[in-house]
Short mmCIF file of C-alpha atoms and ligand atoms in Angstrom, two decimals:
data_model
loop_
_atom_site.label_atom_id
_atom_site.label_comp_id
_atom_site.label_asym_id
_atom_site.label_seq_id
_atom_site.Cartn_x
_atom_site.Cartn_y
_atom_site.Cartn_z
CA UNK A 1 0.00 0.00 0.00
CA UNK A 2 0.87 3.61 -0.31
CA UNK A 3 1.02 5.80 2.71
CA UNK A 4 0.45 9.78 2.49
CA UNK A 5 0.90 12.11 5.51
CA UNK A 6 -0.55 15.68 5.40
CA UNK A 7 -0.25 18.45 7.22
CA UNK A 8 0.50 15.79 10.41
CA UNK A 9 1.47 17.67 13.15
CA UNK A 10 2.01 16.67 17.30
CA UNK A 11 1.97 18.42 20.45
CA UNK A 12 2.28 16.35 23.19
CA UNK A 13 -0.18 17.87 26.42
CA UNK A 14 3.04 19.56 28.46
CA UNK A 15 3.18 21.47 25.41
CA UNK A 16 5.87 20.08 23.49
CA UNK A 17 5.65 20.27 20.06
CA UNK A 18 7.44 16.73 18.62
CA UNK A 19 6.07 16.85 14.98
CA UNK A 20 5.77 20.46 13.00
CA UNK A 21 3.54 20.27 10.01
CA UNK A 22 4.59 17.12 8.19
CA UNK A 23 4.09 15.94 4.53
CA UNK A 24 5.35 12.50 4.20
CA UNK A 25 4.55 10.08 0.96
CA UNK A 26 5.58 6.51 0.73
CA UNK A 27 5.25 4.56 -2.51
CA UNK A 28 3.56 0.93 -2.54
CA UNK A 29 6.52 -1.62 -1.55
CA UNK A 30 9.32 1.14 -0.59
CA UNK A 31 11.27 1.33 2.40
CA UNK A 32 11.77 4.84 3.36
CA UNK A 33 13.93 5.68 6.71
CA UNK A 34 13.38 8.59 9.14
CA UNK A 35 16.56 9.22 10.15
CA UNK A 36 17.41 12.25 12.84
CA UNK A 37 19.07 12.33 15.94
CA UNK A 38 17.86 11.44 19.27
CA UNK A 39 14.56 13.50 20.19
CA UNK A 40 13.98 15.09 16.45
CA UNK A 41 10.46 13.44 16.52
CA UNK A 42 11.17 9.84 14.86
CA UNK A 43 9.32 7.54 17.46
CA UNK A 44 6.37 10.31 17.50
CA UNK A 45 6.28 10.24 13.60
CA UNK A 46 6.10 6.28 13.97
CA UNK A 47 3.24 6.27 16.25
CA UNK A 48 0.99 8.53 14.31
CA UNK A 49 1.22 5.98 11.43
CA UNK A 50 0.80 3.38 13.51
CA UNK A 51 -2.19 4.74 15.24
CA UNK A 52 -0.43 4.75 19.16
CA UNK A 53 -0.61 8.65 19.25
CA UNK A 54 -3.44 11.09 18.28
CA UNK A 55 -2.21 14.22 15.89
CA UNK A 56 -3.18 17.41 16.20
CA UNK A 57 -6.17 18.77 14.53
CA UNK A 58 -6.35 18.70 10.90
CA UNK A 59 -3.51 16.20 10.33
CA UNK A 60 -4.70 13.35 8.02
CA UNK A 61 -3.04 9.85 7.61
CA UNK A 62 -4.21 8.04 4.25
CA UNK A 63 -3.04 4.22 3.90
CA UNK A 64 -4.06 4.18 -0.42
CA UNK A 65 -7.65 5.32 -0.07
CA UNK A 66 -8.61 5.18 3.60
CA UNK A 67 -8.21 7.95 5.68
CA UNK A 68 -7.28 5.71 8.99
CA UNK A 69 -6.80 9.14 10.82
CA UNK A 70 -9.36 8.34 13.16
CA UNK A 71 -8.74 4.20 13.51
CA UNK A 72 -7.33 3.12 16.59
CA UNK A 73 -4.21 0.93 16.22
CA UNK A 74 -6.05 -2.27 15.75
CA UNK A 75 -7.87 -0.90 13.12
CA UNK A 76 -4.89 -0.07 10.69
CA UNK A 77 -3.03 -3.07 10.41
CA UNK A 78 0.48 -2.36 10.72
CA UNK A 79 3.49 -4.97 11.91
CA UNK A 80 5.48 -3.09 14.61
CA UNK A 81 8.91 -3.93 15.24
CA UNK A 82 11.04 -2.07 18.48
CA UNK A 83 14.21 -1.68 19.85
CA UNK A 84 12.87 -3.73 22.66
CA UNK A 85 11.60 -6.77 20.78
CA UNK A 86 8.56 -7.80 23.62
CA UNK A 87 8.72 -11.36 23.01
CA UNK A 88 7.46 -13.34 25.20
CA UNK A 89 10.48 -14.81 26.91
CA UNK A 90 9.08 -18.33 27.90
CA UNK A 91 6.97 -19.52 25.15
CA UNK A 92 8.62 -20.88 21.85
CA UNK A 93 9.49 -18.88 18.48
CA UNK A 94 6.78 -20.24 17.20
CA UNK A 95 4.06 -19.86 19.51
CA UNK A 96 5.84 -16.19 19.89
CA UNK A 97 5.12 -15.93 15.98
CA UNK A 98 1.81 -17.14 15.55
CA UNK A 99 0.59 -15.38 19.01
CA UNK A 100 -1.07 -12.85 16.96
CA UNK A 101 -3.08 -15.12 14.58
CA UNK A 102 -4.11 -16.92 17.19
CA UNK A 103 -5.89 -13.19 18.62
CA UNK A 104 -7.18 -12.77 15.08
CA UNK A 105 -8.79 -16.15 15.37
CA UNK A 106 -8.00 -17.98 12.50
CA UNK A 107 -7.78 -21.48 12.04
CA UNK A 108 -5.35 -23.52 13.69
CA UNK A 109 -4.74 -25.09 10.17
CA UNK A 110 -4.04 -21.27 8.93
CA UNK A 111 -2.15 -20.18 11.67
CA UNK A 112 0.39 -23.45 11.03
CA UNK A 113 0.51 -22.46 7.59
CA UNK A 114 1.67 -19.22 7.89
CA UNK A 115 3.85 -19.25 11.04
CA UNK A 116 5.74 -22.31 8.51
CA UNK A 117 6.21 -19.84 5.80
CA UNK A 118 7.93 -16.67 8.27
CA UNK A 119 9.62 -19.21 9.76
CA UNK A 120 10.83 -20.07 6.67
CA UNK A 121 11.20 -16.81 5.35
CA UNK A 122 13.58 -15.44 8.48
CA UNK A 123 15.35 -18.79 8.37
CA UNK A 124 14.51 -19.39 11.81
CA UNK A 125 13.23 -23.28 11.16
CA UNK A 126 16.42 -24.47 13.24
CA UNK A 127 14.78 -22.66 16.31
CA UNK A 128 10.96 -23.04 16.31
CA UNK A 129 10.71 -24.74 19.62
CA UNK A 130 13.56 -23.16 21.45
CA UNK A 131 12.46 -20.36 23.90
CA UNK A 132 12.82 -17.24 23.30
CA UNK A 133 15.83 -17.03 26.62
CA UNK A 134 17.97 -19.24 24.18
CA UNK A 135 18.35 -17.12 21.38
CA UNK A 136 21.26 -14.61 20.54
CA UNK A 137 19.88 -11.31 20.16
CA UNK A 138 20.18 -11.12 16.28
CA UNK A 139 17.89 -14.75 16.39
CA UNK A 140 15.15 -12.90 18.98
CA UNK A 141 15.54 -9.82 16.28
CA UNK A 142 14.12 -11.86 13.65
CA UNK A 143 11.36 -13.61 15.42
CA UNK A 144 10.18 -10.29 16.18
CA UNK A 145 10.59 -9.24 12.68
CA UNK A 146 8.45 -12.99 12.04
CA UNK A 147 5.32 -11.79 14.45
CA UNK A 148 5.22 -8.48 12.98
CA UNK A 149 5.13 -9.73 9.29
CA UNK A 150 2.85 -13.27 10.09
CA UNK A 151 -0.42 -11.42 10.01
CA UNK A 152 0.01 -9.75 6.68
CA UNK A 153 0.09 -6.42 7.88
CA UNK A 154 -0.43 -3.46 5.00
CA UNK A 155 3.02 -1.70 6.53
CA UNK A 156 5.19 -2.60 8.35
CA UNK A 157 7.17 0.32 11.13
CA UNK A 158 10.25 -0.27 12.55
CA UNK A 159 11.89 1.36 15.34
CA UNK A 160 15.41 1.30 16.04
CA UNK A 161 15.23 -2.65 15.34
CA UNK A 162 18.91 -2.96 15.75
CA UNK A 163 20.00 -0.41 18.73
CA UNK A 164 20.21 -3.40 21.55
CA UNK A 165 22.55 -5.28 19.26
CA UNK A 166 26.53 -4.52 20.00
CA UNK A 167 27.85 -2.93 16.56
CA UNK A 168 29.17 -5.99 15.07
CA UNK A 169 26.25 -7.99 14.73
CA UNK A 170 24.56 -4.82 13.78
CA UNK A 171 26.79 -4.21 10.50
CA UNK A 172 25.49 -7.70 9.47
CA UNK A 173 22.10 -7.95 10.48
CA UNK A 174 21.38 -4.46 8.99
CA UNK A 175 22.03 -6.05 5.44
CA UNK A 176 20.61 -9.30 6.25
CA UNK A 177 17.43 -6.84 7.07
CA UNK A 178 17.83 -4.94 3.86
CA UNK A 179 16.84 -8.23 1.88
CA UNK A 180 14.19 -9.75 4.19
CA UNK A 181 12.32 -6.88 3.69
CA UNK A 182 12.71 -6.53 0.09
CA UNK A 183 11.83 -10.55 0.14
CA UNK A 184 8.95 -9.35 1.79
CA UNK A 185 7.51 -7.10 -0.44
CA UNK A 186 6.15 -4.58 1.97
CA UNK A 187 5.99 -1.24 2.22
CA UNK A 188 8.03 -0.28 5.61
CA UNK A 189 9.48 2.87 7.47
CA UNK A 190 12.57 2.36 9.66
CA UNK A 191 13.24 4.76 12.25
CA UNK A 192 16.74 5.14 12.96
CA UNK A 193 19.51 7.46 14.09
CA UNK A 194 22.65 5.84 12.34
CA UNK A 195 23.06 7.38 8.98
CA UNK A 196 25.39 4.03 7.49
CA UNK A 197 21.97 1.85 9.03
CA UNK A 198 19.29 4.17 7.18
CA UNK A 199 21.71 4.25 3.54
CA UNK A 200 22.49 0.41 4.07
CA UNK A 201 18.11 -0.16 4.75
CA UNK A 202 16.28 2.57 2.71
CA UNK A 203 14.91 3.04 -0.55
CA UNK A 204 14.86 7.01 0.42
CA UNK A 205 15.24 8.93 3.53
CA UNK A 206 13.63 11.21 5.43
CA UNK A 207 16.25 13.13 7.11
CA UNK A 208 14.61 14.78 10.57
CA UNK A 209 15.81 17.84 12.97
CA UNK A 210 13.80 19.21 15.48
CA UNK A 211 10.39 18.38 14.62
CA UNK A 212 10.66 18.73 10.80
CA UNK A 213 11.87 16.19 8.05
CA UNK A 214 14.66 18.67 6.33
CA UNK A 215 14.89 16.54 3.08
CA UNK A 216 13.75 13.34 1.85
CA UNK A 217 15.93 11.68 -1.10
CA UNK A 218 17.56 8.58 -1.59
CA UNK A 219 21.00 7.96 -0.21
CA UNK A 220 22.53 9.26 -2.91
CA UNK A 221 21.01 12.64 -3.43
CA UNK A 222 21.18 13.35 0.30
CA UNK A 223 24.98 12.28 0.44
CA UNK A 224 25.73 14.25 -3.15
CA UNK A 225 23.02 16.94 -2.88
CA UNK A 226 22.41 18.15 0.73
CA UNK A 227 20.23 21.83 0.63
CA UNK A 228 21.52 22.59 4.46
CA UNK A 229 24.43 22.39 6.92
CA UNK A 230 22.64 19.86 8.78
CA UNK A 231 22.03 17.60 6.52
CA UNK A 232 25.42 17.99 4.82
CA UNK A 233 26.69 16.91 8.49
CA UNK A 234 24.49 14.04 9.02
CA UNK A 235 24.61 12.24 6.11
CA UNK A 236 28.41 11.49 5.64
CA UNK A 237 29.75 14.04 7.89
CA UNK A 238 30.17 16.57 5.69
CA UNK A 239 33.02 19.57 7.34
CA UNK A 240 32.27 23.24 6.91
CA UNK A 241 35.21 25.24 5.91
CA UNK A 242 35.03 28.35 7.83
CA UNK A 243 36.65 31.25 6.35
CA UNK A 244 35.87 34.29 4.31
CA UNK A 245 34.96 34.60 0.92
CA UNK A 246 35.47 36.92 -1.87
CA UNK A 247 33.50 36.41 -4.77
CA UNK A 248 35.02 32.96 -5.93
CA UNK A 249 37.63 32.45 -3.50
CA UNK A 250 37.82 31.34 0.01
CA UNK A 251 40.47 32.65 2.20
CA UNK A 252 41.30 30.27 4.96
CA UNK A 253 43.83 30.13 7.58
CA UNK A 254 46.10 27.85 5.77
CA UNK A 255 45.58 29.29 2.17
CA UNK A 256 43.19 30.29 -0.28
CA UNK A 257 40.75 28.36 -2.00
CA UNK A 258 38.31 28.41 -5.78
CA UNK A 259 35.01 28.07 -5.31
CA UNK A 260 32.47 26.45 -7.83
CA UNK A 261 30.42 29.88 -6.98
CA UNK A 262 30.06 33.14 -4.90
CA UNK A 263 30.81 32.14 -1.43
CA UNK A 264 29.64 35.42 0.05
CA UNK A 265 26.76 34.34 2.89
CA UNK A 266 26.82 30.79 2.37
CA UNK A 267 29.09 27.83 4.08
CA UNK A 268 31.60 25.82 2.37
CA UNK A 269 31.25 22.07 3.29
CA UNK A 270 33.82 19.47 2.25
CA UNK A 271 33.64 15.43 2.47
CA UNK A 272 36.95 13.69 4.08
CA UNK A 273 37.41 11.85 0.69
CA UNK A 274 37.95 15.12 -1.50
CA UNK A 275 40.58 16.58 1.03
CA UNK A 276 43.61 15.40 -1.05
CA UNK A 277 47.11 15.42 0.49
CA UNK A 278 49.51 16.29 -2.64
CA UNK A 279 52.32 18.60 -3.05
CA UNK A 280 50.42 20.85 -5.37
CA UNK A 281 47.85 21.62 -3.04
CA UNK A 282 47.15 25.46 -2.03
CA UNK A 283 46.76 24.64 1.20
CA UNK A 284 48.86 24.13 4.24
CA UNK A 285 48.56 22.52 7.28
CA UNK A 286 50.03 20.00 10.02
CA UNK A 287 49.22 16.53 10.54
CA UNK A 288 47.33 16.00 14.09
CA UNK A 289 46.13 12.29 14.02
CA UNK A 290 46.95 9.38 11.77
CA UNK A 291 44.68 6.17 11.95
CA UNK A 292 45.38 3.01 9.60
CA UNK A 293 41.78 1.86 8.48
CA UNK A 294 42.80 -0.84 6.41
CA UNK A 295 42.02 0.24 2.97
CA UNK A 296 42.88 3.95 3.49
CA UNK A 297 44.33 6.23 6.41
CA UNK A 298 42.31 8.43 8.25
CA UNK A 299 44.46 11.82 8.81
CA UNK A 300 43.43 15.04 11.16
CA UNK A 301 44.68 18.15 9.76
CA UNK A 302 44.84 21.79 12.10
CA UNK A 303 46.10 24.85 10.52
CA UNK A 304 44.03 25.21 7.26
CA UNK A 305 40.28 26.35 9.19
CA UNK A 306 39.75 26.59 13.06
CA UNK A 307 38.35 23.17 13.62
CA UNK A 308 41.04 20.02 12.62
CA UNK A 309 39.82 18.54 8.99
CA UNK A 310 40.01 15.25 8.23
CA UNK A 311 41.53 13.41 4.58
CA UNK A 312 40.83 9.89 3.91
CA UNK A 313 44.15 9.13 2.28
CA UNK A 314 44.34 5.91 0.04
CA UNK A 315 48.22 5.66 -0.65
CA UNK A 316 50.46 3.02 0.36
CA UNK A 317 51.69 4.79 3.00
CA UNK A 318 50.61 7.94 5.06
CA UNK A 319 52.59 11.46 6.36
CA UNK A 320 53.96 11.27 10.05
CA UNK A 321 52.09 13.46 13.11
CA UNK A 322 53.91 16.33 13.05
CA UNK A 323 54.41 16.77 9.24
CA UNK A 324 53.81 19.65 7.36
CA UNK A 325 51.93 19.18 4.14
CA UNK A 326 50.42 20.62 1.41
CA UNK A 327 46.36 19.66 0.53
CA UNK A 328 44.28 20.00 -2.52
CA UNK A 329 40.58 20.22 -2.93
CA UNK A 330 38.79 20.27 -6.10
CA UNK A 331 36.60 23.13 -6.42
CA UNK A 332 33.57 21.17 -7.71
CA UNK A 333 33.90 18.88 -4.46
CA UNK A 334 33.16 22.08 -2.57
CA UNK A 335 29.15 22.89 -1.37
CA UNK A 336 27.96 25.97 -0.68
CA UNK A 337 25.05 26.30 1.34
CA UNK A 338 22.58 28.43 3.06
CA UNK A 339 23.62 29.42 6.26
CA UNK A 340 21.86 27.99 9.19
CA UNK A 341 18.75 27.85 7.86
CA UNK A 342 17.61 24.46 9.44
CA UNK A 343 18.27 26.10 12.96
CA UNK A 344 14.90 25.78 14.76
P1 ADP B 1 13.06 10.36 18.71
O1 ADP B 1 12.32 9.08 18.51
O2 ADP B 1 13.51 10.99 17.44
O3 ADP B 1 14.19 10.22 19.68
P2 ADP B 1 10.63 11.25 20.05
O4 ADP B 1 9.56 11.23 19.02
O5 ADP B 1 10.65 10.14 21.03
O6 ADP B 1 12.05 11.43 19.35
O7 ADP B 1 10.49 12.60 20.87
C1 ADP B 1 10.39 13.87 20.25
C2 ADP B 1 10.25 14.94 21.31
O8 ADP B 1 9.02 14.78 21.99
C3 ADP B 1 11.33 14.90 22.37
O9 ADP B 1 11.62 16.22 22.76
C4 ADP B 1 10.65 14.13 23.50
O10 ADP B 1 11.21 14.48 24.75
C5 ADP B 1 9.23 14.59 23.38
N1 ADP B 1 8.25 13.59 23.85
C6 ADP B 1 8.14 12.29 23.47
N2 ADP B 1 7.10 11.69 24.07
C7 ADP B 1 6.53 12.63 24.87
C8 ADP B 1 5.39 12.65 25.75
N3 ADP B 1 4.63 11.56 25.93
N4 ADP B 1 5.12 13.81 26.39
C9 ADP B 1 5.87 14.93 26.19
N5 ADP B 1 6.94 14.99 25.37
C10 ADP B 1 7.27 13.86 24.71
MG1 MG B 2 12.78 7.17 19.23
#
């Protein structure tokens, strides 16, 4: 199904306002990710689809051609999955899995059919009868991701499915979720506050600051094509280059720069992989930090702006803390955006 938010909007009673006027559209099948840091609004967002929090007046929530704005949860048919999966701990995967048909009241026949196929589906066969206390976390993470999806809910909402997992088992389960929904064929929202999860996961993403989603795009408009400073931070940690400018060029502390355009009133934001250590470069400065990272070297730069800058350096070998060197960047690598105007 499709899913269209307008004008969706929350204040909570003490007067908080969580969710600013809101226009959100999700196409039949795609996985779109609200991604934002902690408090922008993402769980509240997530609710209102799912029907677990009222909007304000005159917000409207359309799943295709049904305004479910005023159906309570149970009405609207959506597969929740949380941080905190709320399994039950002592009863098997599948009775875990097929506790939700059994509340619908289908057949047993039915119910066996279908917890068989998301069992199945999550490869989680090996593990029907175990409990729920003898699974590793990324197991219990897909039997929750099994219950959710066994009723053939019309969406499926997702909320930080992976935060109680340590980071290693994250990195793998986040791709192993990237195909299980896509096997699913569902249309899904995944709230989450790591960028690499949300690009790894998403069709497009929402990105969300304070109460507003800033920019929706895929991955790779948001990375390539961020309209503010924030989102130019978030999504691949994008550096502003603070100095002054002069009609095409920026003067910075350790040299001057070309700009793709007038730099007057906007920031210059660079990505660590166009800040290219070379003996041509304009540019000045002293090596802080060095970190091997396997394929390429991480290196911390002071002296060219106020902050330290970072180059991801692919050579064979890497300048020594303490060097001097000279760095290149390629004026069409350069962004120029409008200051500060995502500052609520
Ligand atoms: P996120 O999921 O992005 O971390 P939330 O949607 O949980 O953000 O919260 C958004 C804002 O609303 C935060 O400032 C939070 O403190 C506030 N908030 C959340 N729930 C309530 C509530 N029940 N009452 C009042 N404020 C709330
Ligand atoms: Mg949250």
């Amino acid at each position: 199904m499709t899913l269209r938010l307008t004008h969706t909007a929350k204040t909570y009673p003490d007067g908080t306002k969580a969710l600013l006027p809101t226009e959100l559209s999700v196409g039949k099948g795609e996985i779109v990710s609200l991604l934002g840091p902690s408090g922008c609004g993402k769980t509240t967002l997530l609710r209102i689809i799912a029907g677990l929090e009222t909007p304000d007046a005159g917000s409207e929530i359309w799943f295709d051609n049904d305004n479910v704005t005023p159906l309570p949860v149970e009405r609207r048919q959506v597969g929740m999955v949380f941080q905190s999966y709320a399994l039950f701990p002592n009863m098997s995967v599948r009775a875990n899995i097929g506790y939700g048909l059994k509340m619908q009241q289908l057949p047993k026949s039915e119910i066996e059919a279908r917890v068989t196929e998301v069992l199945d589906m999550c490869q989680l066969q090996p593990f029907a009868a175990r409990a729920i206390t003898a699974l590793s976390g990324g197991q219990r993470q897909r039997v929750a991701l099994a219950r959710a999806i066994a009723p053939r809910p019309r969406m499926l909402l997702l909320d930080e499915p992976l935060s109680a997992l340590d980071a290693s088992l994250r990195g793998t389960l986040r791709e192993e979720l990237a195909v299980l929904l896509r096997e699913f064929d569902i249309t899904a929202i995944f709230v989450t506050h790591d960028q690499d999860e949300a690009m790894a996961i998403a069709d497009r993403v929402a990105v969300m600051c304070h109460g507003r989603v800033l920019q929706t795009g895929t991955p790779e408009e948001l990375y390539r094509n961020p309209k503010s400073p924030f989102v130019a931070g978030f999504v691949g940690n994008a550096m502003s280059l603070r100095g002054k400018a002069d009609g095409t060029t920026l003067y910075l502390d350790g040299g001057a720069l070309t700009l793709p355009a007038r730099g007057e009133g906007q920031t210059v934001f660079v990505r660590a992989e166009d800040v290219c250590i070379g003996d041509d470069g304009p540019l000045r400065g002293k090596v802080e930090t060095v970190t091997f990272l396997g394929t390429h070297y991480k290196i911390g730069i002071s002296g060219i702006t106020p902050d330290t800058i970072a180059s991801i350096h692919a050579g064979q070998s890497a300048p020594k803390v303490g060097d001097m060197i000279n760095v290149a960047i390629k004026p069409e690598t350069l962004m120029l955006l409008p200051q500060e105007v995502d500052v609520a």
